[in-house]
Coordinates of N, CA, C and O in Angstrom, one line a residue:
X32 N 150.5 249.9 183.5 CA 149.7 249.2 184.6 C 148.3 249.6 184.6 O 147.4 248.8 184.6
X33 N 148.1 250.9 184.6 CA 146.7 251.4 184.6 C 145.9 251.0 183.3 O 144.7 250.8 183.4
X34 N 146.6 251.0 182.2 CA 146.0 250.6 180.9 C 145.4 249.1 181.0 O 144.4 248.8 180.5
X35 N 146.3 248.3 181.6 CA 145.9 246.9 181.8 C 144.7 246.7 182.8 O 143.8 246.0 182.4
X36 N 144.7 247.4 183.8 CA 143.5 247.5 184.8 C 142.3 248.0 184.0 O 141.2 247.3 184.2
X37 N 142.4 249.0 183.3 CA 141.3 249.7 182.5 C 140.7 248.6 181.5 O 139.5 248.5 181.5
X38 N 141.6 248.0 180.8 CA 141.2 246.9 179.9 C 140.4 245.8 180.6 O 139.4 245.3 180.1
X39 N 140.9 245.4 181.7 CA 140.3 244.3 182.4 C 138.8 244.7 183.0 O 137.9 243.9 182.8
X40 N 138.7 245.9 183.5 CA 137.5 246.4 184.0 C 136.5 246.5 182.7 O 135.4 246.2 182.9
X41 N 137.0 247.0 181.6 CA 136.2 247.1 180.4 C 135.7 245.7 179.9 O 134.5 245.5 179.7
X42 N 136.5 244.7 179.9 CA 136.1 243.4 179.7 C 135.1 242.8 180.6 O 134.1 242.2 180.1
X43 N 135.4 243.1 181.8 CA 134.3 242.7 182.9 C 132.9 243.3 182.7 O 132.0 242.6 182.8
X44 N 133.0 244.6 182.4 CA 131.7 245.2 182.1 C 130.9 244.8 180.9 O 129.8 244.5 181.0
X45 N 131.8 244.4 179.8 CA 131.0 243.9 178.6 C 130.6 242.5 178.8 O 129.6 242.1 178.4
X46 N 131.4 241.7 179.7 CA 130.9 240.3 180.0 C 129.7 240.3 180.9 O 128.8 239.5 180.5
X47 N 129.5 241.3 181.8 CA 128.3 241.3 182.6 C 127.1 241.7 181.7 O 126.0 241.2 181.9
X48 N 127.3 242.7 180.9 CA 126.3 243.3 180.0 C 125.8 242.1 179.0 O 124.6 241.9 178.8
X49 N 126.8 241.3 178.6 CA 126.4 240.2 177.7 C 125.7 239.1 178.4 O 124.7 238.6 177.9
X50 N 126.0 238.8 179.6 CA 125.3 237.9 180.3 C 123.8 238.3 180.5 O 122.9 237.5 180.2
X51 N 123.6 239.6 180.9 CA 122.2 240.0 181.2 C 121.5 240.1 179.8 O 120.3 239.7 179.8
X52 N 122.2 240.4 178.7 CA 121.5 240.4 177.5 C 121.0 239.2 177.0 O 119.9 239.0 176.6
X53 N 121.9 238.1 177.1 CA 121.5 236.7 176.8 C 120.3 236.2 177.6 O 119.4 235.6 177.1
X54 N 120.3 236.6 178.9 CA 119.2 236.1 179.8 C 117.9 236.8 179.4 O 116.9 236.2 179.4
X55 N 118.0 238.1 179.1 CA 116.8 238.8 178.6 C 116.3 238.3 177.3 O 115.0 238.1 177.1
X56 N 117.1 238.0 176.3 CA 116.8 237.5 175.1 C 116.1 236.1 175.2 O 115.1 235.8 174.6
X57 N 116.6 235.3 176.2 CA 116.0 234.0 176.4 C 114.6 234.1 176.9 O 113.7 233.4 176.5
X58 N 114.4 235.0 177.9 CA 113.0 235.3 178.4 C 112.2 235.9 177.3 O 111.0 235.6 177.2
X59 N 112.7 236.9 176.5 CA 111.9 237.3 175.4 C 111.4 236.3 174.4 O 110.3 236.3 174.0
X60 N 112.2 235.3 174.1 CA 111.9 234.2 173.2 C 110.9 233.3 173.8 O 110.2 232.7 173.1
X61 N 111.0 233.1 175.1 CA 110.1 232.1 175.8 C 108.6 232.7 175.9 O 107.7 231.9 176.1
X62 N 108.6 234.0 176.1 CA 107.3 234.5 176.6 C 106.2 234.5 175.4 O 106.5 234.6 174.3
X63 N 105.0 234.4 175.8 CA 103.9 234.3 174.9 C 103.0 235.5 175.2 O 102.1 235.8 174.3
X64 N 103.3 236.3 176.2 CA 102.4 237.5 176.5 C 103.1 238.6 175.7 O 104.3 238.9 175.8
X65 N 102.4 239.3 175.0 CA 102.8 240.4 174.3 C 103.3 241.6 175.0 O 104.4 242.2 174.7
X66 N 102.7 241.8 176.1 CA 103.1 242.9 176.9 C 104.5 242.6 177.6 O 105.4 243.5 177.7
X67 N 104.7 241.4 178.0 CA 106.0 241.0 178.6 C 107.1 241.1 177.5 O 108.3 241.5 177.8
X68 N 106.7 240.7 176.2 CA 107.7 240.8 175.1 C 108.1 242.2 174.9 O 109.3 242.5 174.7
X69 N 107.2 243.2 175.0 CA 107.5 244.6 174.8 C 108.5 245.1 175.9 O 109.4 245.8 175.6
X70 N 108.1 244.6 177.2 CA 108.9 245.0 178.3 C 110.4 244.5 178.1 O 111.4 245.2 178.3
X71 N 110.5 243.3 177.7 CA 111.9 242.7 177.5 C 112.5 243.4 176.3 O 113.8 243.6 176.4
X72 N 111.8 243.7 175.3 CA 112.4 244.4 174.1 C 113.1 245.7 174.6 O 114.1 246.2 174.2
X73 N 112.4 246.5 175.5 CA 112.8 247.8 175.9 C 114.0 247.6 176.8 O 114.9 248.3 176.9
X74 N 114.0 246.5 177.7 CA 114.9 246.3 178.5 C 116.3 245.9 177.8 O 117.4 246.2 178.3
X75 N 116.2 245.3 176.6 CA 117.4 244.9 175.9 C 118.1 246.2 175.3 O 119.4 246.1 175.1
X76 N 117.5 247.2 175.0 CA 118.1 248.4 174.4 C 119.4 248.9 175.0 O 120.4 249.0 174.3
X77 N 119.5 249.1 176.2 CA 120.7 249.6 176.8 C 121.7 248.6 176.8 O 123.0 248.9 176.5
X78 N 121.5 247.3 176.8 CA 122.5 246.3 176.8 C 123.0 246.1 175.3 O 124.2 245.9 175.1
X79 N 122.2 246.2 174.3 CA 122.6 246.2 172.9 C 123.5 247.4 172.6 O 124.5 247.4 172.0
X80 N 123.1 248.6 173.1 CA 123.9 249.8 172.9 C 125.3 249.6 173.6 O 126.3 250.1 173.1
X81 N 125.3 249.1 174.8 CA 126.6 248.7 175.4 C 127.5 247.8 174.6 O 128.6 248.1 174.4
X82 N 126.8 246.8 174.0 CA 127.7 245.8 173.2 C 128.2 246.5 171.9 O 129.2 246.1 171.4
X83 N 127.4 247.4 171.4 CA 127.8 248.2 170.3 C 128.7 249.4 170.5 O 129.2 250.1 169.6
X84 N 129.0 249.6 171.9 CA 129.9 250.7 172.3 C 129.2 252.1 172.0 O 130.0 253.0 171.7
X85 N 128.0 252.2 172.0 CA 127.3 253.4 171.6 C 126.9 254.1 173.0 O 126.6 255.4 172.8
X86 N 126.9 253.4 174.1 CA 126.6 254.0 175.3 C 127.6 253.6 176.4 O 127.9 252.5 176.5

């Protein structure tokens, strides 16, 4: 039972991280300001690491 709950929570965590990563990527692609693009790129790093299961 605990394994099932742990798997569900893990899936929810990855789903939330994926949602935020997609929204940041959309903002990154829309921006024309270089400084904003750099900020978005830095913001994407933890979400990409989470998707790759490195963090």
